Structures are given as structure tokens and as C-alpha cells.
XYZ file of C-alpha atoms in Angstrom:
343
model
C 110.735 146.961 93.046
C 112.710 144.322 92.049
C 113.850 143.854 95.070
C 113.086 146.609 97.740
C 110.503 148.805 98.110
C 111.725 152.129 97.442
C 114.774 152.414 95.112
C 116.080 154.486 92.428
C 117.142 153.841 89.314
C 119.538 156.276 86.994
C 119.366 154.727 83.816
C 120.900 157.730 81.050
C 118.841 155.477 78.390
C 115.550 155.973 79.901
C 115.222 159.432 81.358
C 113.530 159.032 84.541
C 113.755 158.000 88.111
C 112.784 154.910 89.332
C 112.270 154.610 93.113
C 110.901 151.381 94.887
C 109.771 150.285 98.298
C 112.063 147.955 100.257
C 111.239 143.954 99.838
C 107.763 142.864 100.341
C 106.901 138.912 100.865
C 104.314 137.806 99.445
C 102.289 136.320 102.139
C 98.725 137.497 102.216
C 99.245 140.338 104.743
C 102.091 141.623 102.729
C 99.727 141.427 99.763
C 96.976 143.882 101.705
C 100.245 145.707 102.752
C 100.998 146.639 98.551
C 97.407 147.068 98.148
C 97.170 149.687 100.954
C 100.399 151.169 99.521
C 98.819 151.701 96.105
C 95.254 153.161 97.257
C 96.359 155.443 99.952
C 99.316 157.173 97.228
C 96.684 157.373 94.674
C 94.133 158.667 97.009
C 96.709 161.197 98.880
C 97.095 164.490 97.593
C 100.998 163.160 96.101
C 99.081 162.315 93.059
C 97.090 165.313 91.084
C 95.104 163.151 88.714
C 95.132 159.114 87.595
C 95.210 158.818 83.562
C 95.032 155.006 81.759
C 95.522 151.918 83.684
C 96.360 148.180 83.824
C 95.607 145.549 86.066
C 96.433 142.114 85.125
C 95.036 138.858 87.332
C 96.900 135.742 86.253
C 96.176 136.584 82.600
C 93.194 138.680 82.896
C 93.526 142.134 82.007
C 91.795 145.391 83.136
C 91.656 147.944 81.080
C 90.894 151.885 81.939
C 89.653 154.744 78.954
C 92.870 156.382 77.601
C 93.422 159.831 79.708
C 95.218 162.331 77.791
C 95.653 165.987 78.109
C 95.026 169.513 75.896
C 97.634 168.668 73.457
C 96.145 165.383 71.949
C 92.491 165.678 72.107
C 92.257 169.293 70.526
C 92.005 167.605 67.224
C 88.516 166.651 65.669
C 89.025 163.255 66.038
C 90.352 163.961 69.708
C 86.955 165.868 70.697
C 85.155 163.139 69.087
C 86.258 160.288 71.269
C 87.711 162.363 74.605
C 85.505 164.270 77.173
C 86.957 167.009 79.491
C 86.468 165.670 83.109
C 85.378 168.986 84.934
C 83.268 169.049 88.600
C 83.160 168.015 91.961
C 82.929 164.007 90.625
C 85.403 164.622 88.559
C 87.884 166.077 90.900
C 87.369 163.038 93.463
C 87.820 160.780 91.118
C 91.345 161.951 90.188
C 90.293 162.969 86.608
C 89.815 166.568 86.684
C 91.542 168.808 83.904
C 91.944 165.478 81.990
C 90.347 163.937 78.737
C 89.184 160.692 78.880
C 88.334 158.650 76.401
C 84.270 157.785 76.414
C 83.078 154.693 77.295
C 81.851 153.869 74.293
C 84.437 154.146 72.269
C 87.269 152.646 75.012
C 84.758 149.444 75.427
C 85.003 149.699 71.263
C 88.850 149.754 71.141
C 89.085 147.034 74.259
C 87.085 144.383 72.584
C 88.629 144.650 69.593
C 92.327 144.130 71.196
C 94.224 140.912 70.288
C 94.151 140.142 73.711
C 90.686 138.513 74.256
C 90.974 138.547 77.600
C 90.961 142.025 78.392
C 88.092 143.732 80.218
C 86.865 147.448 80.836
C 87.088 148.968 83.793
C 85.925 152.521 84.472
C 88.762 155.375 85.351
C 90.266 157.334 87.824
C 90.092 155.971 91.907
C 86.804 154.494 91.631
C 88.092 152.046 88.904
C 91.348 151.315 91.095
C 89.526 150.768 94.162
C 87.017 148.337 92.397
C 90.460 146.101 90.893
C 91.864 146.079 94.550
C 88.307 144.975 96.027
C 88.561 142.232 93.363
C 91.950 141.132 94.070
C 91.101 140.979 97.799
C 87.671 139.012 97.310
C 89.842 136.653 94.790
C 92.033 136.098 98.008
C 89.629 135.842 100.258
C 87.338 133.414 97.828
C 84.256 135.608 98.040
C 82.890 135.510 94.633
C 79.405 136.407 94.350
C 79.838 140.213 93.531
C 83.184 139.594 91.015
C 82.153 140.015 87.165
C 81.603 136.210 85.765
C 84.730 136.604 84.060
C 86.813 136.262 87.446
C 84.592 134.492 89.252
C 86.378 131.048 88.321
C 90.110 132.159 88.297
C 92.610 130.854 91.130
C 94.691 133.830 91.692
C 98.225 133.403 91.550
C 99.864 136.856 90.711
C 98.831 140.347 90.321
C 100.118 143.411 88.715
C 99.233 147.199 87.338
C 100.627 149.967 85.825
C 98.996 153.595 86.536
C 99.746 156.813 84.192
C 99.491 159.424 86.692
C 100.564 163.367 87.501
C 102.539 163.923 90.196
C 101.321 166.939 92.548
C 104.971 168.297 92.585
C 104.764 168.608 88.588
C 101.443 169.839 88.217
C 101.993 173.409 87.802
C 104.234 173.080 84.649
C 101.438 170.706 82.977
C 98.011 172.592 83.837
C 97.066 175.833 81.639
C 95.435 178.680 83.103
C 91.827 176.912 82.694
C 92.631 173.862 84.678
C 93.279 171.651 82.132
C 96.030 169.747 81.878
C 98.077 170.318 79.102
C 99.967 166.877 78.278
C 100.087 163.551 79.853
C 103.371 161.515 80.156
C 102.323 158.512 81.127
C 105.064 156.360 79.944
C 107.701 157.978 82.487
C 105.068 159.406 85.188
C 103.430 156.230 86.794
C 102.788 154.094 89.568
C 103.835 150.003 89.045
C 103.440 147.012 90.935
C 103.720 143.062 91.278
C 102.650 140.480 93.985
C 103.626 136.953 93.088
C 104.800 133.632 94.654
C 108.451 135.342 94.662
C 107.562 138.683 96.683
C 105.715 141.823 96.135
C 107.205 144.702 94.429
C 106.031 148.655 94.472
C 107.592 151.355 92.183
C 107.146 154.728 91.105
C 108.333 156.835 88.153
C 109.249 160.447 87.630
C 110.235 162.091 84.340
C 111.599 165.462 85.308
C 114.462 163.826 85.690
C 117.570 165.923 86.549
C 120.752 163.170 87.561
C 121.664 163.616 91.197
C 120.573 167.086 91.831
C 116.838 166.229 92.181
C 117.968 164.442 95.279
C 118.607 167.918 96.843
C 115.634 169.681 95.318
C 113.113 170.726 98.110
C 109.921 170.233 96.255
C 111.247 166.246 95.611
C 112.551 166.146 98.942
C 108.676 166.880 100.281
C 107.436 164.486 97.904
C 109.284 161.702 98.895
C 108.462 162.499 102.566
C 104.745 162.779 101.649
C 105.171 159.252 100.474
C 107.496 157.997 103.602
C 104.609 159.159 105.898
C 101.545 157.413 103.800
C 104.207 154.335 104.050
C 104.620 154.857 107.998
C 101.011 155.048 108.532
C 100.678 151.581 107.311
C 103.469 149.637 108.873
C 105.502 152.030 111.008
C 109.265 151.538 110.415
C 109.087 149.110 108.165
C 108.960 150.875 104.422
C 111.108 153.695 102.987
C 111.125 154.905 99.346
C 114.675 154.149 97.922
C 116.072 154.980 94.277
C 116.950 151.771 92.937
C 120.030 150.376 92.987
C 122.691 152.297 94.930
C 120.882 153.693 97.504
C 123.217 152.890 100.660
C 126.018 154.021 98.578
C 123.791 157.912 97.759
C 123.499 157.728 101.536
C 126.949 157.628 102.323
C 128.133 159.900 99.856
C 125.543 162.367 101.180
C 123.550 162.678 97.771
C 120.825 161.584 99.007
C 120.335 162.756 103.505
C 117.876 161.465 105.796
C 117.237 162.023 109.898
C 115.176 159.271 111.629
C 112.392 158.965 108.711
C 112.768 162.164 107.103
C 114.966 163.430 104.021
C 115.869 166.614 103.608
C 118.207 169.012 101.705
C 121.494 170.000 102.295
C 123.779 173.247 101.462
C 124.239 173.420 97.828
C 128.113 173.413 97.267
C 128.620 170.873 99.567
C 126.121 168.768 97.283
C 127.479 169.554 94.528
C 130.683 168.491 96.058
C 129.510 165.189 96.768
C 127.717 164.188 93.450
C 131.303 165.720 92.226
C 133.039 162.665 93.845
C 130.719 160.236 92.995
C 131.076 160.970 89.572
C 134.972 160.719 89.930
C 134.449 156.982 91.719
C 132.110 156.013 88.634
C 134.903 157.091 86.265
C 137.731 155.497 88.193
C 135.391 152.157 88.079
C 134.721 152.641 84.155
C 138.678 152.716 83.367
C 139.320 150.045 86.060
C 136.407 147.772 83.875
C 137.612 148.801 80.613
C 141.300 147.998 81.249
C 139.766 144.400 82.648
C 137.868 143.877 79.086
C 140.851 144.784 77.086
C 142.861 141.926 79.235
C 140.296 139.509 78.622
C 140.202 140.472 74.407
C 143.489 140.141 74.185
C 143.846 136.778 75.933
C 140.805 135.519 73.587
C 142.843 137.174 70.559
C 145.857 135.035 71.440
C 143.879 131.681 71.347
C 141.927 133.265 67.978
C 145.221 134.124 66.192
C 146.826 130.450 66.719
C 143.874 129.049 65.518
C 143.914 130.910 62.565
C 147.833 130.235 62.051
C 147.041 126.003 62.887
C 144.683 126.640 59.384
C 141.519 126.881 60.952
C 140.265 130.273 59.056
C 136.798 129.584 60.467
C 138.596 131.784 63.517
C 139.636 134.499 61.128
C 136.382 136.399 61.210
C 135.562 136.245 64.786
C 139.440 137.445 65.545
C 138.420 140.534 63.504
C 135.596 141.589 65.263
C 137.488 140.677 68.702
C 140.116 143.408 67.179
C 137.311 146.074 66.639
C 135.991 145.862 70.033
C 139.402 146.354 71.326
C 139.385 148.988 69.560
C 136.570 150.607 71.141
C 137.285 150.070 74.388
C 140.549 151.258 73.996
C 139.120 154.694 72.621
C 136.500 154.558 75.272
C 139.294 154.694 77.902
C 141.310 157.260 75.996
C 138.190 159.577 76.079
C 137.964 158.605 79.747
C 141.144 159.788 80.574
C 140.775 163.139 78.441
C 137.589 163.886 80.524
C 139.024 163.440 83.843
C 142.443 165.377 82.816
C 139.635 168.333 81.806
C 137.645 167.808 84.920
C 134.234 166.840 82.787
């Protein structure tokens, strides 16, 4: 996170929660601490299967085969450059039910990149644990088993993004046969950073539903899942947070935790309390809008004496000053409609 380790983040423009893990520094046990974080999440039975990922030391990039699902490899060209993962292997490795690009043709597509620098690594937990064995060797300046192409680097920073299905969403991806049937791995993934300014762990989830997933039991026992993998590493210390507000969700009883546990709460009374949240985020809207409106009007002042001293350079921008008092004047009108209607 950008700042804490476990936070959440409702953004309408993006769809998805973002939730973080409180402030790590980036000394070199804090940077075993993220690296423990990542493997034991990806290794725990939180995460169903591990689709494409990034690594990036300094600028050195690892690259995974593209994992897909059902849905984009049933074409010709799909079963032409994907193989179904199926099997024991397979189902260790976090790639079972999932397409993954062959090695051929993903060493093909890598090389050709406009990023020289990239690299192939191989999939699922196997190719996560090798990055994480090179990132601690880097650290620890034992080089003779690293690829040449690291061997010389002076490791400053470190980051990865992993495509991956949440357990608590498998069901409404896999088909009858096991397969997975689509891959989101834009909006379902696992990110990190470790730099000179702090370490930062987060984790996305698409089935995003405002407030109320906060109170939904299956996300409640994922995030506890998680809050125990993070207590058997440094007891106490970590807690998964949404980012942004979370003291304030606490508070308000949106979000409810006992000791190092969350849990769910009767419904109306939830509903009661995202209810007056939403009213505070209104009131603060207005209160902001009515503060902009002060501020173009005081700007429109100077503007308009300009213009009338015979500098017309002003004239333009005093128009477009005029239009966005406009808008925020019919933003705060549709404010106060919507409150008066109890939206």
C-alpha cells in the first residue's frame, strides 16, 4: 500500500477493492517480511490459481506465459498457443483449470517486447518462488546460481504484479469440467513494492459491491484467512485494511473487528450505518462545492476588472471560470434534490 499494509480503496471509476497491509520499512527484515507475505498468500488456499506475472528488479523485468481462461483460448488461434493445465503438477503449481500460454510461444512474444530487458520466467508458484529466491540472493550477494543477467545488478527496489483467482470467487468462474471460465486479471491481483521509501503490499478484488461486501460472510472469512497468514509471520503487527478510510469504516461500524478477527453484523443495522455514512459524504460534497463556488467567484471578480481595465486577454479565461460555476452550482442543486428524496 501506499502507505499501510492493508487498506481499501472505493474508487466508483475503477470497480474494485483495494485493500493494503499497514506500513512496512524497508529495512532488510521488513523486506523478507513482504516476501513472506506474498509466498505464504499465494501458496495458502486464499488463492485458487496464479495467472500472468511481473516482477521488476531495478529495471529488469520478469515475465510469466499469459494465463487465461475457457473464454479466450477456445478460438483456433487460442488452442494454438494456450495449453490446459490439468494434474497433480498442475494443481500445485496454482495453474490448474487454466490456459497458459506455451513456452515457446511466451519466450517468442517476450523477446520481441520493446522492453529489452525483459526475461522469461516459468508460471504459477514455482516461477514466484524462484523471483523471491532471486531477490533474496540479490540481498544477500550470493550470485553464483542467479541467471547472468542479474548476476551484476545492485538491487535497489523491487516490485510485482500477480493476476490471480481468489478462492472466495472461484465457484462463479470454474465450469462444470474444472476449467476456469475467464480470467480478470486486471482487477483480481496481488501487488507489491519494496524501495528505499518503505515496502508496500496490496490486493485487488473485482466483485466489487460498495460497502456491503464489508458485511458479506464469505469476504469476511477471506480477509480473516489473510489476517491469520499475516499473524503467523509477525504476530500483532499486520492487518489487512481497505485503503483510505479505514478508522473512519471502523467507527461507523461498516467494517467490525474483535481482537484480530472481523466479522459480520445484523443486516439492518448495517445497512443503517453505510446509510449514515453516505449522508456524511453528501453533507461533505455540498460543504466542498459551496467552498469552490466562493473561491470562482472571488477569481471572477479579479477576471471581470481585468477585462473592464482593457485587458481582454482575461475575457476567455472569465468564461470558462463562469461555466464551471455553473457546474458546480448544478452539482449542488442535484445534491440537494437527492438528499430531499433520500437517494
Amino acid at each position: 500500500m501506499k502507505r499501510k499494509v492493508f487498506e481499501n480503496y472505493q474508487d466508483k471509476t475503477r470497480e474494485y477493492m483495494l485493500f493494503g497491509v499497514n506500513s512496512i520499512h524497508p529495512d532488510p527484515e521488513s523486506r523478507d517480511i513482504l516476501l513472506q507475505i506474498l509466498l505464504k498468500i499465494c501458496e495458502s488456499n486464499v488463492v485458487a490459481a496464479i495467472g500472468c506475472f511481473h516482477f521488476w528488479l531495478d529495471n529488469i523485468e520478469l515475465r510469466s506465459p499469459d494465463a487465461c481462461g475457457f473464454d479466450y483460448a477456445s478460438t483456433k488461434e487460442g488452442e494454438r498457443k494456450y495449453e490446459l493445465k490439468t494434474g497433480l503438477d498442475a494443481k500445485l503449481n496454482k495453474l490448474a483449470g487454466l490456459y497458459v500460454e506455451r513456452e515457446e510461444e511466451a519466450r517468442k512474444r517476450i523477446s520481441s517486447t520493446e522492453i529489452k530487458i525483459s526475461h522469461y520466467i516459468e508460471p504459477g508458484l514455482n516461477g514466484i518462488r524462484k523471483c523471491t529466491n532471486y531477490i533474496k540472493s540479490l540481498y544477500k550477494d550470493e550470485r553464483d546460481n542467479l541467471p547472468l543477467y542479474l548476476r551484476k545488478i545492485n538491487l535497489k527496489y523491487f516490485k510485482f504484479s500477480i493476476g490471480i483467482i481468489w478462492d472466495m470467487n472461484k465457484d462463479s468462474r470454474v465450469m462444470k469440467n474444472g476449467v476456469f471460465e475467464f480470467f480478470n486479471h486486471e482487477r483480481d491481483s496481488i501487488d507489491g513494492t519494496c524501495g528505499s521509501s518503505g515496502c508496500w503490499f496490496d490486493f485487488y478484488n473485482s466483485d466489487w459491491d460498495e460497502y456491503y461486501l464489508y458485511n458479506k460472510p464469505y469476504f469476511i472469512s477471506h480477509l480473516n484467512k489473510i489476517q491469520k497468514i499475516l499473524d503467523d509471520i509477525s504476530p500483532g503487527k499486520y492487518e489487512p485494511r481497505p485503503e483510505g478510510e479505514y478508522n473512519t469504516l471502523l467507527k461507523l461500524g461498516i467494517i467490525n473487528r474483535k481482537g484480530r478477527e472481523f466479522y459480520t453484523i445484523d443486516e439492518k443495522v448495517f445497512e443503517e450505518a453505510v446509510h449514515l455514512h453516505g449522508e456524511e459524504i453528501s453533507e461533505q460534497i455540498q460543504e466542498n462545492l459551496k467552498l469552490q463556488m466562493k473561491e470562482f467567484e472571488k477569481i471572477m471578480v479579479k477576471y471581470n476588472e481585468k477585462v473592464l481595465e482593457g485587458e481582454t486577454k482575461f475575457k476567455k479565461a472569465g468564461e470558462r471560470l463562469q461555466r464551471l460555476k455553473y457546474v458546480a452550482e448544478h452539482m449542488l442543486e442535484k445534491s440537494g434534490e437527492n438528499e430531499e428524496n433520500g437517494d
